[in-house]
PDB file of C-alpha atoms and ligand atoms in Angstrom:
ATOM      1  CA  MET A   1      16.157  17.189   8.298  1.00 42.00           C
ATOM      2  CA  SER A   2      19.092  15.129   9.469  1.00 41.00           C
ATOM      3  CA  ASP A   3      21.956  14.182   7.165  1.00 42.00           C
ATOM      4  CA  ASP A   4      21.084  10.517   6.944  1.00 50.00           C
ATOM      5  CA  ARG A   5      17.536  11.221   5.796  1.00 56.00           C
ATOM      6  CA  GLY A   6      18.497  13.676   3.065  1.00 55.00           C
ATOM      7  CA  GLU A   7      17.822  13.806  -0.639  1.00 70.00           C
ATOM      8  CA  ASP A   8      20.711  11.934  -2.163  1.00 88.00           C
ATOM      9  CA  PRO A   9      19.143  10.615  -5.412  1.00 92.00           C
ATOM     10  CA  GLN A  10      20.501   7.140  -4.758  1.00 95.00           C
ATOM     11  CA  LEU A  11      18.730   7.060  -1.397  1.00 96.00           C
ATOM     12  CA  ILE A  12      15.492   8.178  -3.020  1.00 97.00           C
ATOM     13  CA  PHE A  13      15.587   5.253  -5.448  1.00 98.00           C
ATOM     14  CA  GLU A  14      16.452   2.907  -2.586  1.00 98.00           C
ATOM     15  CA  ARG A  15      13.563   4.062  -0.417  1.00 98.00           C
ATOM     16  CA  ALA A  16      11.172   3.838  -3.373  1.00 98.00           C
ATOM     17  CA  ARG A  17      12.281   0.239  -3.824  1.00 98.00           C
ATOM     18  CA  GLY A  18      11.715  -0.245  -0.108  1.00 98.00           C
ATOM     19  CA  ALA A  19       8.133   1.000  -0.494  1.00 98.00           C
ATOM     20  CA  PHE A  20       7.167  -1.397  -3.293  1.00 98.00           C
ATOM     21  CA  LEU A  21       9.106  -4.333  -1.862  1.00 98.00           C
ATOM     22  CA  GLY A  22       7.657  -3.601   1.587  1.00 98.00           C
ATOM     23  CA  LEU A  23       4.160  -3.772   0.135  1.00 98.00           C
ATOM     24  CA  ALA A  24       4.765  -7.204  -1.423  1.00 98.00           C
ATOM     25  CA  VAL A  25       6.511  -8.562   1.675  1.00 98.00           C
ATOM     26  CA  GLY A  26       3.729  -7.293   3.954  1.00 98.00           C
ATOM     27  CA  ASP A  27       1.112  -8.882   1.701  1.00 98.00           C
ATOM     28  CA  ALA A  28       2.911 -12.252   1.633  1.00 98.00           C
ATOM     29  CA  LEU A  29       3.559 -12.209   5.398  1.00 98.00           C
ATOM     30  CA  GLY A  30       0.077 -11.056   6.373  1.00 98.00           C
ATOM     31  CA  ALA A  31      -1.858 -13.406   4.075  1.00 98.00           C
ATOM     32  CA  THR A  32      -1.083 -16.242   6.502  1.00 98.00           C
ATOM     33  CA  THR A  33      -3.118 -14.624   9.279  1.00 98.00           C
ATOM     34  CA  GLU A  34      -5.801 -12.947   7.173  1.00 98.00           C
ATOM     35  CA  PHE A  35      -9.234 -13.200   8.835  1.00 97.00           C
ATOM     36  CA  MET A  36      -7.798 -14.759  12.003  1.00 98.00           C
ATOM     37  CA  MET A  37      -8.368 -13.388  15.502  1.00 98.00           C
ATOM     38  CA  PRO A  38      -5.266 -12.414  17.540  1.00 98.00           C
ATOM     39  CA  GLY A  39      -5.991 -15.275  19.989  1.00 98.00           C
ATOM     40  CA  GLU A  40      -6.136 -17.830  17.179  1.00 98.00           C
ATOM     41  CA  ILE A  41      -2.842 -16.530  15.821  1.00 98.00           C
ATOM     42  CA  ARG A  42      -1.235 -16.846  19.267  1.00 98.00           C
ATOM     43  CA  ALA A  43      -2.535 -20.392  19.663  1.00 98.00           C
ATOM     44  CA  GLN A  44      -1.156 -21.447  16.278  1.00 98.00           C
ATOM     45  CA  PHE A  45       2.120 -19.492  16.002  1.00 98.00           C
ATOM     46  CA  LYS A  46       2.774 -17.826  19.367  1.00 98.00           C
ATOM     47  CA  VAL A  47       3.995 -14.932  17.220  1.00 98.00           C
ATOM     48  CA  HIS A  48       3.584 -15.104  13.443  1.00 98.00           C
ATOM     49  CA  ARG A  49       6.948 -13.889  12.105  1.00 98.00           C
ATOM     50  CA  LYS A  50       7.832 -15.931   9.011  1.00 98.00           C
ATOM     51  CA  VAL A  51       6.797 -15.904   5.369  1.00 98.00           C
ATOM     52  CA  VAL A  52       5.259 -19.373   5.286  1.00 98.00           C
ATOM     53  CA  GLY A  53       2.175 -19.035   3.080  1.00 98.00           C
ATOM     54  CA  GLY A  54      -0.903 -21.019   4.064  1.00 98.00           C
ATOM     55  CA  GLY A  55      -3.793 -19.038   5.474  1.00 97.00           C
ATOM     56  CA  TRP A  56      -7.379 -19.328   4.239  1.00 97.00           C
ATOM     57  CA  LEU A  57      -6.124 -19.036   0.627  1.00 97.00           C
ATOM     58  CA  HIS A  58      -3.662 -21.947   1.075  1.00 98.00           C
ATOM     59  CA  LEU A  59      -0.816 -19.922  -0.386  1.00 98.00           C
ATOM     60  CA  LYS A  60       2.672 -21.087  -1.223  1.00 98.00           C
ATOM     61  CA  PRO A  61       5.357 -19.445   0.933  1.00 98.00           C
ATOM     62  CA  GLY A  62       6.102 -16.049  -0.633  1.00 98.00           C
ATOM     63  CA  GLN A  63       2.984 -15.955  -2.767  1.00 98.00           C
ATOM     64  CA  VAL A  64       1.333 -12.525  -2.917  1.00 98.00           C
ATOM     65  CA  THR A  65      -2.363 -11.650  -3.297  1.00 98.00           C
ATOM     66  CA  ASP A  66      -4.548  -8.953  -4.860  1.00 98.00           C
ATOM     67  CA  ASP A  67      -2.845  -6.138  -2.924  1.00 98.00           C
ATOM     68  CA  THR A  68       0.437  -6.664  -4.781  1.00 98.00           C
ATOM     69  CA  GLU A  69      -1.140  -7.896  -8.019  1.00 98.00           C
ATOM     70  CA  MET A  70      -3.375  -4.827  -8.433  1.00 98.00           C
ATOM     71  CA  SER A  71      -0.430  -2.565  -7.583  1.00 98.00           C
ATOM     72  CA  LEU A  72       1.542  -4.258 -10.352  1.00 98.00           C
ATOM     73  CA  CYS A  73      -1.411  -3.722 -12.744  1.00 98.00           C
ATOM     74  CA  ILE A  74      -1.085   0.018 -12.068  1.00 98.00           C
ATOM     75  CA  ALA A  75       2.705   0.015 -12.354  1.00 99.00           C
ATOM     76  CA  ARG A  76       2.627  -1.894 -15.670  1.00 98.00           C
ATOM     77  CA  ALA A  77       0.081   0.481 -17.203  1.00 98.00           C
ATOM     78  CA  LEU A  78       2.093   3.588 -16.313  1.00 98.00           C
ATOM     79  CA  ILE A  79       5.415   2.105 -17.409  1.00 98.00           C
ATOM     80  CA  THR A  80       3.957   0.864 -20.712  1.00 98.00           C
ATOM     81  CA  ALA A  81       2.334   4.234 -21.464  1.00 98.00           C
ATOM     82  CA  GLY A  82       5.290   6.221 -20.144  1.00 98.00           C
ATOM     83  CA  GLY A  83       2.726   8.406 -18.382  1.00 98.00           C
ATOM     84  CA  TRP A  84      -0.628   8.430 -16.623  1.00 98.00           C
ATOM     85  CA  ASP A  85      -3.071   6.015 -18.261  1.00 98.00           C
ATOM     86  CA  LEU A  86      -6.281   5.383 -16.318  1.00 98.00           C
ATOM     87  CA  LYS A  87      -7.774   3.272 -19.105  1.00 98.00           C
ATOM     88  CA  GLY A  88      -4.568   1.237 -19.226  1.00 98.00           C
ATOM     89  CA  ILE A  89      -4.916   0.577 -15.492  1.00 98.00           C
ATOM     90  CA  ALA A  90      -8.563  -0.462 -15.928  1.00 98.00           C
ATOM     91  CA  ASP A  91      -7.598  -2.770 -18.818  1.00 98.00           C
ATOM     92  CA  ASN A  92      -4.931  -4.402 -16.664  1.00 98.00           C
ATOM     93  CA  PHE A  93      -7.395  -4.837 -13.785  1.00 98.00           C
ATOM     94  CA  LEU A  94      -9.822  -6.485 -16.206  1.00 98.00           C
ATOM     95  CA  ALA A  95      -7.188  -8.818 -17.670  1.00 98.00           C
ATOM     96  CA  TRP A  96      -6.141  -9.687 -14.120  1.00 98.00           C
ATOM     97  CA  MET A  97      -9.749 -10.458 -13.081  1.00 98.00           C
ATOM     98  CA  ARG A  98     -10.233 -12.620 -16.171  1.00 98.00           C
ATOM     99  CA  GLY A  99      -7.118 -14.568 -15.165  1.00 98.00           C
ATOM    100  CA  LYS A 100      -9.024 -15.763 -12.063  1.00 97.00           C
ATOM    101  CA  PRO A 101      -6.860 -14.303  -9.308  1.00 97.00           C
ATOM    102  CA  ILE A 102      -6.563 -16.196  -6.056  1.00 95.00           C
ATOM    103  CA  ASP A 103      -8.387 -13.371  -4.273  1.00 96.00           C
ATOM    104  CA  ILE A 104     -10.388 -10.318  -5.314  1.00 97.00           C
ATOM    105  CA  GLY A 105     -12.407  -7.947  -3.147  1.00 96.00           C
ATOM    106  CA  SER A 106     -16.119  -7.612  -3.907  1.00 96.00           C
ATOM    107  CA  THR A 107     -15.915  -3.822  -4.378  1.00 97.00           C
ATOM    108  CA  CYS A 108     -12.990  -4.216  -6.761  1.00 97.00           C
ATOM    109  CA  ARG A 109     -14.876  -6.889  -8.681  1.00 97.00           C
ATOM    110  CA  ARG A 110     -17.924  -4.647  -9.032  1.00 97.00           C
ATOM    111  CA  GLY A 111     -15.821  -1.718 -10.288  1.00 98.00           C
ATOM    112  CA  ILE A 112     -13.961  -3.844 -12.820  1.00 98.00           C
ATOM    113  CA  ARG A 113     -17.232  -5.406 -14.046  1.00 98.00           C
ATOM    114  CA  ASP A 114     -18.697  -1.936 -14.528  1.00 97.00           C
ATOM    115  CA  TYR A 115     -15.661  -0.989 -16.567  1.00 98.00           C
ATOM    116  CA  MET A 116     -16.085  -4.148 -18.658  1.00 97.00           C
ATOM    117  CA  ARG A 117     -19.806  -3.580 -19.298  1.00 97.00           C
ATOM    118  CA  LYS A 118     -20.022   0.207 -19.585  1.00 97.00           C
ATOM    119  CA  GLY A 119     -16.456   1.409 -20.027  1.00 97.00           C
ATOM    120  CA  GLN A 120     -16.980   3.246 -16.750  1.00 97.00           C
ATOM    121  CA  LEU A 121     -13.765   4.757 -15.371  1.00 98.00           C
ATOM    122  CA  GLU A 122     -15.356   6.311 -12.285  1.00 97.00           C
ATOM    123  CA  THR A 123     -17.648   4.353 -10.039  1.00 97.00           C
ATOM    124  CA  PRO A 124     -20.450   6.469  -8.498  1.00 97.00           C
ATOM    125  CA  TYR A 125     -20.426   7.344  -4.801  1.00 97.00           C
ATOM    126  CA  ASN A 126     -21.433   4.388  -2.662  1.00 96.00           C
ATOM    127  CA  GLU A 127     -21.773   4.386   1.107  1.00 95.00           C
ATOM    128  CA  TRP A 128     -20.315   0.843   1.237  1.00 94.00           C
ATOM    129  CA  ASP A 129     -17.133   1.797  -0.622  1.00 97.00           C
ATOM    130  CA  ALA A 130     -15.128   2.625   2.530  1.00 98.00           C
ATOM    131  CA  GLY A 131     -13.115  -0.594   2.281  1.00 98.00           C
ATOM    132  CA  ASN A 132      -9.335  -0.617   1.941  1.00 98.00           C
ATOM    133  CA  GLY A 133      -9.191  -1.970  -1.645  1.00 98.00           C
ATOM    134  CA  ALA A 134      -8.135   1.308  -3.247  1.00 98.00           C
ATOM    135  CA  ALA A 135      -5.743   2.296  -0.466  1.00 98.00           C
ATOM    136  CA  MET A 136      -3.809  -0.984  -0.688  1.00 98.00           C
ATOM    137  CA  ARG A 137      -2.598  -0.186  -4.211  1.00 98.00           C
ATOM    138  CA  MET A 138      -1.257   3.343  -3.613  1.00 98.00           C
ATOM    139  CA  ALA A 139       2.478   2.582  -3.779  1.00 98.00           C
ATOM    140  CA  PRO A 140       2.891   2.855  -7.584  1.00 98.00           C
ATOM    141  CA  VAL A 141       0.894   6.104  -7.669  1.00 98.00           C
ATOM    142  CA  ALA A 142       3.058   7.590  -4.917  1.00 98.00           C
ATOM    143  CA  LEU A 143       6.242   6.666  -6.801  1.00 98.00           C
ATOM    144  CA  TYR A 144       4.989   7.881 -10.167  1.00 98.00           C
ATOM    145  CA  THR A 145       3.918  11.306  -8.789  1.00 98.00           C
ATOM    146  CA  LEU A 146       6.957  11.759  -6.526  1.00 98.00           C
ATOM    147  CA  GLY A 147       7.773  15.434  -6.140  1.00 96.00           C
ATOM    148  CA  ASP A 148       4.346  16.787  -7.142  1.00 97.00           C
ATOM    149  CA  PRO A 149       1.780  16.670  -4.305  1.00 97.00           C
ATOM    150  CA  ALA A 150      -1.011  18.106  -6.483  1.00 98.00           C
ATOM    151  CA  LEU A 151      -0.510  15.373  -9.054  1.00 98.00           C
ATOM    152  CA  LEU A 152      -0.501  12.773  -6.297  1.00 98.00           C
ATOM    153  CA  ASP A 153      -3.869  14.049  -5.020  1.00 98.00           C
ATOM    154  CA  ARG A 154      -5.402  13.915  -8.474  1.00 98.00           C
ATOM    155  CA  TYR A 155      -4.153  10.490  -9.557  1.00 98.00           C
ATOM    156  CA  ALA A 156      -4.701   8.905  -6.134  1.00 98.00           C
ATOM    157  CA  VAL A 157      -8.397   9.692  -6.402  1.00 98.00           C
ATOM    158  CA  GLU A 158      -8.620   8.750 -10.094  1.00 98.00           C
ATOM    159  CA  GLN A 159      -7.172   5.298  -9.500  1.00 98.00           C
ATOM    160  CA  ALA A 160      -9.273   4.845  -6.346  1.00 98.00           C
ATOM    161  CA  HIS A 161     -12.516   5.716  -8.137  1.00 98.00           C
ATOM    162  CA  LEU A 162     -12.071   2.919 -10.643  1.00 98.00           C
ATOM    163  CA  THR A 163     -13.482   0.715  -7.885  1.00 98.00           C
ATOM    164  CA  HIS A 164     -14.072   2.683  -4.662  1.00 98.00           C
ATOM    165  CA  ASN A 165     -15.822   6.041  -4.326  1.00 98.00           C
ATOM    166  CA  HIS A 166     -16.062   7.131  -0.730  1.00 98.00           C
ATOM    167  CA  PRO A 167     -14.579  10.152   1.108  1.00 98.00           C
ATOM    168  CA  LEU A 168     -12.880   7.954   3.730  1.00 98.00           C
ATOM    169  CA  SER A 169     -11.243   5.780   1.081  1.00 98.00           C
ATOM    170  CA  ASP A 170     -10.140   8.896  -0.817  1.00 98.00           C
ATOM    171  CA  ALA A 171      -8.728  10.475   2.351  1.00 98.00           C
ATOM    172  CA  ALA A 172      -6.881   7.262   3.204  1.00 98.00           C
ATOM    173  CA  CYS A 173      -5.383   7.042  -0.293  1.00 98.00           C
ATOM    174  CA  LEU A 174      -4.132  10.620  -0.086  1.00 98.00           C
ATOM    175  CA  ALA A 175      -2.664  10.156   3.390  1.00 98.00           C
ATOM    176  CA  ILE A 176      -0.878   6.932   2.426  1.00 98.00           C
ATOM    177  CA  GLY A 177       0.442   8.522  -0.759  1.00 98.00           C
ATOM    178  CA  ARG A 178       1.767  11.542   1.143  1.00 98.00           C
ATOM    179  CA  MET A 179       3.362   9.398   3.812  1.00 98.00           C
ATOM    180  CA  VAL A 180       5.077   7.147   1.278  1.00 98.00           C
ATOM    181  CA  GLN A 181       6.358  10.163  -0.639  1.00 98.00           C
ATOM    182  CA  GLY A 182       7.386  11.974   2.535  1.00 98.00           C
ATOM    183  CA  ALA A 183       9.297   8.937   3.757  1.00 98.00           C
ATOM    184  CA  ILE A 184      11.017   8.521   0.382  1.00 98.00           C
ATOM    185  CA  LEU A 185      12.033  12.180   0.360  1.00 96.00           C
ATOM    186  CA  GLY A 186      13.590  11.870   3.786  1.00 95.00           C
ATOM    187  CA  CYS A 187      11.112  13.184   6.334  1.00 96.00           C
ATOM    188  CA  ASP A 188      11.431  12.043   9.939  1.00 97.00           C
ATOM    189  CA  ARG A 189       8.835  10.234  12.048  1.00 96.00           C
ATOM    190  CA  PHE A 190       7.497  13.477  13.523  1.00 98.00           C
ATOM    191  CA  GLU A 191       6.718  14.735  10.035  1.00 98.00           C
ATOM    192  CA  LEU A 192       5.069  11.410   9.218  1.00 98.00           C
ATOM    193  CA  HIS A 193       3.013  11.684  12.379  1.00 98.00           C
ATOM    194  CA  ALA A 194       1.980  15.212  11.406  1.00 98.00           C
ATOM    195  CA  MET A 195       0.531  13.752   8.193  1.00 98.00           C
ATOM    196  CA  THR A 196      -1.663  11.417  10.239  1.00 98.00           C
ATOM    197  CA  ARG A 197      -2.801  14.374  12.368  1.00 98.00           C
ATOM    198  CA  GLU A 198      -3.813  16.213   9.222  1.00 98.00           C
ATOM    199  CA  LEU A 199      -5.947  13.224   8.232  1.00 98.00           C
ATOM    200  CA  VAL A 200      -7.451  12.933  11.730  1.00 98.00           C
ATOM    201  CA  GLY A 201      -8.149  16.680  11.704  1.00 98.00           C
ATOM    202  CA  LYS A 202     -10.353  16.244   8.639  1.00 98.00           C
ATOM    203  CA  HIS A 203     -11.769  12.814   9.529  1.00 98.00           C
ATOM    204  CA  PRO A 204     -11.659  12.215  13.302  1.00 98.00           C
ATOM    205  CA  ASN A 205     -12.613   8.522  12.868  1.00 97.00           C
ATOM    206  CA  PHE A 206      -8.974   7.883  11.928  1.00 98.00           C
ATOM    207  CA  ASN A 207      -7.800   8.847  15.429  1.00 98.00           C
ATOM    208  CA  PHE A 208      -5.595   5.964  16.563  1.00 98.00           C
ATOM    209  CA  ASN A 209      -4.564   7.235  20.007  1.00 96.00           C
ATOM    210  CA  LYS A 210      -6.591   4.628  21.849  1.00 94.00           C
ATOM    211  CA  TYR A 211      -6.201   1.766  19.431  1.00 97.00           C
ATOM    212  CA  LYS A 212      -8.738  -0.964  20.164  1.00 96.00           C
ATOM    213  CA  GLY A 213      -7.321  -3.727  17.997  1.00 97.00           C
ATOM    214  CA  HIS A 214      -9.857  -3.726  15.167  1.00 97.00           C
ATOM    215  CA  ALA A 215      -7.992  -4.617  11.979  1.00 98.00           C
ATOM    216  CA  ASP A 216     -10.694  -5.414   9.440  1.00 96.00           C
ATOM    217  CA  SER A 217     -11.034  -4.185   5.883  1.00 97.00           C
ATOM    218  CA  TYR A 218     -12.939  -0.984   6.774  1.00 98.00           C
ATOM    219  CA  VAL A 219     -10.330   1.540   5.671  1.00 98.00           C
ATOM    220  CA  VAL A 220     -10.548   3.432   8.971  1.00 98.00           C
ATOM    221  CA  ASP A 221      -9.721   0.295  10.991  1.00 98.00           C
ATOM    222  CA  THR A 222      -7.011  -0.657   8.507  1.00 98.00           C
ATOM    223  CA  LEU A 223      -5.219   2.680   8.801  1.00 98.00           C
ATOM    224  CA  LYS A 224      -5.598   2.857  12.583  1.00 98.00           C
ATOM    225  CA  THR A 225      -3.882  -0.534  12.803  1.00 98.00           C
ATOM    226  CA  VAL A 226      -1.083   0.553  10.467  1.00 98.00           C
ATOM    227  CA  PHE A 227      -0.527   3.885  12.252  1.00 98.00           C
ATOM    228  CA  HIS A 228      -0.614   2.343  15.708  1.00 98.00           C
ATOM    229  CA  TYR A 229       2.178  -0.096  14.886  1.00 98.00           C
ATOM    230  CA  LEU A 230       4.133   2.343  12.728  1.00 98.00           C
ATOM    231  CA  PHE A 231       4.469   4.780  15.622  1.00 98.00           C
ATOM    232  CA  THR A 232       4.893   2.311  18.501  1.00 98.00           C
ATOM    233  CA  THR A 233       7.744   0.342  16.907  1.00 98.00           C
ATOM    234  CA  ALA A 234      11.282   1.228  15.883  1.00 98.00           C
ATOM    235  CA  ASP A 235      11.994  -0.863  12.809  1.00 98.00           C
ATOM    236  CA  PHE A 236      10.387  -2.496   9.785  1.00 98.00           C
ATOM    237  CA  GLU A 237      10.301  -6.013  11.194  1.00 98.00           C
ATOM    238  CA  GLU A 238       8.726  -5.083  14.518  1.00 98.00           C
ATOM    239  CA  CYS A 239       6.135  -2.887  12.800  1.00 98.00           C
ATOM    240  CA  LEU A 240       5.085  -5.610  10.371  1.00 99.00           C
ATOM    241  CA  ILE A 241       5.005  -8.323  13.027  1.00 98.00           C
ATOM    242  CA  GLY A 242       2.740  -6.141  15.142  1.00 98.00           C
ATOM    243  CA  VAL A 243       0.380  -5.492  12.251  1.00 98.00           C
ATOM    244  CA  VAL A 244       0.021  -9.056  10.947  1.00 98.00           C
ATOM    245  CA  ASN A 245      -0.424 -10.532  14.430  1.00 98.00           C
ATOM    246  CA  GLN A 246      -3.458  -8.325  14.823  1.00 98.00           C
ATOM    247  CA  GLY A 247      -5.165 -10.580  12.262  1.00 98.00           C
ATOM    248  CA  GLY A 248      -8.237  -9.294  10.452  1.00 98.00           C
ATOM    249  CA  ASP A 249      -7.351  -8.029   6.995  1.00 98.00           C
ATOM    250  CA  ALA A 250      -3.735  -8.835   7.774  1.00 98.00           C
ATOM    251  CA  ASP A 251      -2.383  -9.034   4.231  1.00 98.00           C
ATOM    252  CA  THR A 252      -3.709  -5.551   3.511  1.00 98.00           C
ATOM    253  CA  THR A 253      -2.631  -3.964   6.798  1.00 98.00           C
ATOM    254  CA  GLY A 254       0.693  -5.706   6.093  1.00 98.00           C
ATOM    255  CA  ALA A 255       0.828  -4.279   2.562  1.00 98.00           C
ATOM    256  CA  ILE A 256       0.065  -0.712   3.667  1.00 99.00           C
ATOM    257  CA  ALA A 257       2.368  -0.814   6.693  1.00 99.00           C
ATOM    258  CA  GLY A 258       4.966  -2.394   4.406  1.00 99.00           C
ATOM    259  CA  MET A 259       4.850   0.405   1.847  1.00 98.00           C
ATOM    260  CA  ILE A 260       5.173   3.194   4.424  1.00 99.00           C
ATOM    261  CA  ALA A 261       7.711   1.439   6.669  1.00 98.00           C
ATOM    262  CA  GLY A 262       9.613   0.157   3.623  1.00 98.00           C
ATOM    263  CA  ALA A 263       9.986   3.717   2.338  1.00 98.00           C
ATOM    264  CA  PHE A 264      10.864   5.046   5.777  1.00 98.00           C
ATOM    265  CA  TYR A 265      13.395   2.427   6.907  1.00 98.00           C
ATOM    266  CA  GLY A 266      14.602   1.517   3.424  1.00 98.00           C
ATOM    267  CA  PRO A 267      14.865  -1.888   1.720  1.00 98.00           C
ATOM    268  CA  ASN A 268      17.860  -2.984   3.797  1.00 98.00           C
ATOM    269  CA  ALA A 269      15.645  -2.948   6.877  1.00 98.00           C
ATOM    270  CA  ILE A 270      13.373  -5.596   5.365  1.00 98.00           C
ATOM    271  CA  PRO A 271      14.469  -8.955   6.821  1.00 98.00           C
ATOM    272  CA  LYS A 272      16.343 -10.949   4.207  1.00 98.00           C
ATOM    273  CA  SER A 273      14.508 -14.119   5.246  1.00 98.00           C
ATOM    274  CA  TRP A 274      11.280 -12.376   4.216  1.00 98.00           C
ATOM    275  CA  TRP A 275      12.154 -10.888   0.824  1.00 98.00           C
ATOM    276  CA  LYS A 276      14.190 -13.955  -0.179  1.00 98.00           C
ATOM    277  CA  LYS A 277      10.991 -15.997   0.173  1.00 98.00           C
ATOM    278  CA  LEU A 278       8.977 -13.789  -2.172  1.00 98.00           C
ATOM    279  CA  ASN A 279       8.032 -15.306  -5.490  1.00 97.00           C
ATOM    280  CA  PRO A 280      11.147 -14.379  -7.570  1.00 98.00           C
ATOM    281  CA  THR A 281       9.181 -13.156 -10.618  1.00 98.00           C
ATOM    282  CA  VAL A 282       7.067 -10.887  -8.445  1.00 98.00           C
ATOM    283  CA  ARG A 283      10.080  -9.644  -6.531  1.00 98.00           C
ATOM    284  CA  GLN A 284      11.948  -8.790  -9.722  1.00 98.00           C
ATOM    285  CA  GLU A 285       9.006  -6.938 -11.233  1.00 98.00           C
ATOM    286  CA  VAL A 286       8.368  -5.033  -8.008  1.00 98.00           C
ATOM    287  CA  GLU A 287      12.004  -3.928  -7.771  1.00 98.00           C
ATOM    288  CA  ASP A 288      12.289  -3.008 -11.464  1.00 98.00           C
ATOM    289  CA  SER A 289       8.981  -1.117 -11.457  1.00 98.00           C
ATOM    290  CA  SER A 290       9.936   0.955  -8.441  1.00 98.00           C
ATOM    291  CA  GLU A 291      12.914   2.351 -10.329  1.00 98.00           C
ATOM    292  CA  LEU A 292      11.028   2.863 -13.619  1.00 98.00           C
ATOM    293  CA  LEU A 293       8.159   4.667 -11.862  1.00 98.00           C
ATOM    294  CA  VAL A 294      10.512   7.055 -10.084  1.00 98.00           C
ATOM    295  CA  ARG A 295      12.271   7.735 -13.392  1.00 98.00           C
ATOM    296  CA  LEU A 296       8.895   8.846 -14.804  1.00 98.00           C
ATOM    297  CA  SER A 297       8.161  11.102 -11.812  1.00 98.00           C
ATOM    298  CA  PRO A 298       8.207  14.913 -11.620  1.00 97.00           C
ATOM    299  CA  TRP A 299      11.051  14.557  -9.088  1.00 96.00           C
ATOM    300  CA  ALA A 300      13.223  12.845 -11.715  1.00 96.00           C
ATOM    301  CA  GLY A 301      12.028  15.333 -14.344  1.00 93.00           C
ATOM    302  CA  ARG A 302      13.606  18.094 -12.283  1.00 89.00           C
ATOM    303  CA  GLY A 303      16.898  16.225 -12.241  1.00 84.00           C
ATOM    304  CA  GLY A 304      16.306  14.712  -8.826  1.00 81.00           C
ATOM    305  CA  HIS A 305      15.625  17.829  -6.855  1.00 68.00           C
ATOM    306  CA  CYS A 306      12.812  18.652  -4.534  1.00 60.00           C
ATOM    307  CA  SER A 307      12.582  22.393  -4.137  1.00 53.00           C
ATOM    308  CA  SER A 308      10.115  22.414  -1.268  1.00 48.00           C
ATOM    309  CA  GLY A 309      11.435  19.766   1.075  1.00 46.00           C
ATOM    310  CA  THR A 310       9.057  16.988   1.978  1.00 45.00           C
ATOM    311  CA  ASP A 311       5.696  18.512   1.134  1.00 43.00           C
TER     312      ASP A 311
HETATM  313 MN1   MN B   1      -5.058  -9.549  -0.405  1.00 90.62          MN
HETATM  314 MN1   MN B   2      -6.770  -8.409   2.404  1.00 90.62          MN
END
């Protein structure tokens, strides 16, 4: 581990803020090109590189969507309870759905409805649950369980199964959580890449060596898009521009790339012109929650030490 990617507690808080802010920025940036084809994006923008809103949801510049909103539902539940609270998360999802959000995935809607009708906190296995709707909201779980990989594994799957129960979604949630935590704790890009190889070793569909450009909401395509751009670019901006110009589920690939790249490069690498555009209430809550979640984490409980490096 090099000096500049060490474990100075201040840096850990900064990178955690980068993860949550990166998620919101990626969501707001990518929502403009959601469901577009790369050729359509080129025709309209040449390169889409500004937070301008619009898109099929007709968003205001800097407005976020379900990816950020559901992540904030999780963050709020954990901060309010001062600990893990799956029912609190489900209640927040339900209140959010009742508030008629601008966008909500069909699998998420089904899971939240089942909670409303039956109090069900774990949706049964479903072969169609391999969408990216659980993976997109992993940032708060990664921050809250920082420093305890076993806890991350457990809570990643618990939160995922509120709405999505599929081995590929579970595997994606775990990999994203580990990568966000690894990046926050100072691992380098080779260590991050090793985490993707571990995922590909278990589920070869995630192999992104010969990336074909599919960026839809199937969690395998989503992660291949994120990984391809994460490892073929050298900074936050370039990574996110690559991802959102691929179109497809661009707000969600943007959100996931944003949380990993935001943790890895830190919040100062996020272009000011992007985060300044974010809805100020959302931005404030995202930044405050990142700190509060890390304060609740096992890492903070040990006084800000991580005995076993980045694992
Ligand atoms: Mn969205
Ligand atoms: Mn999306």
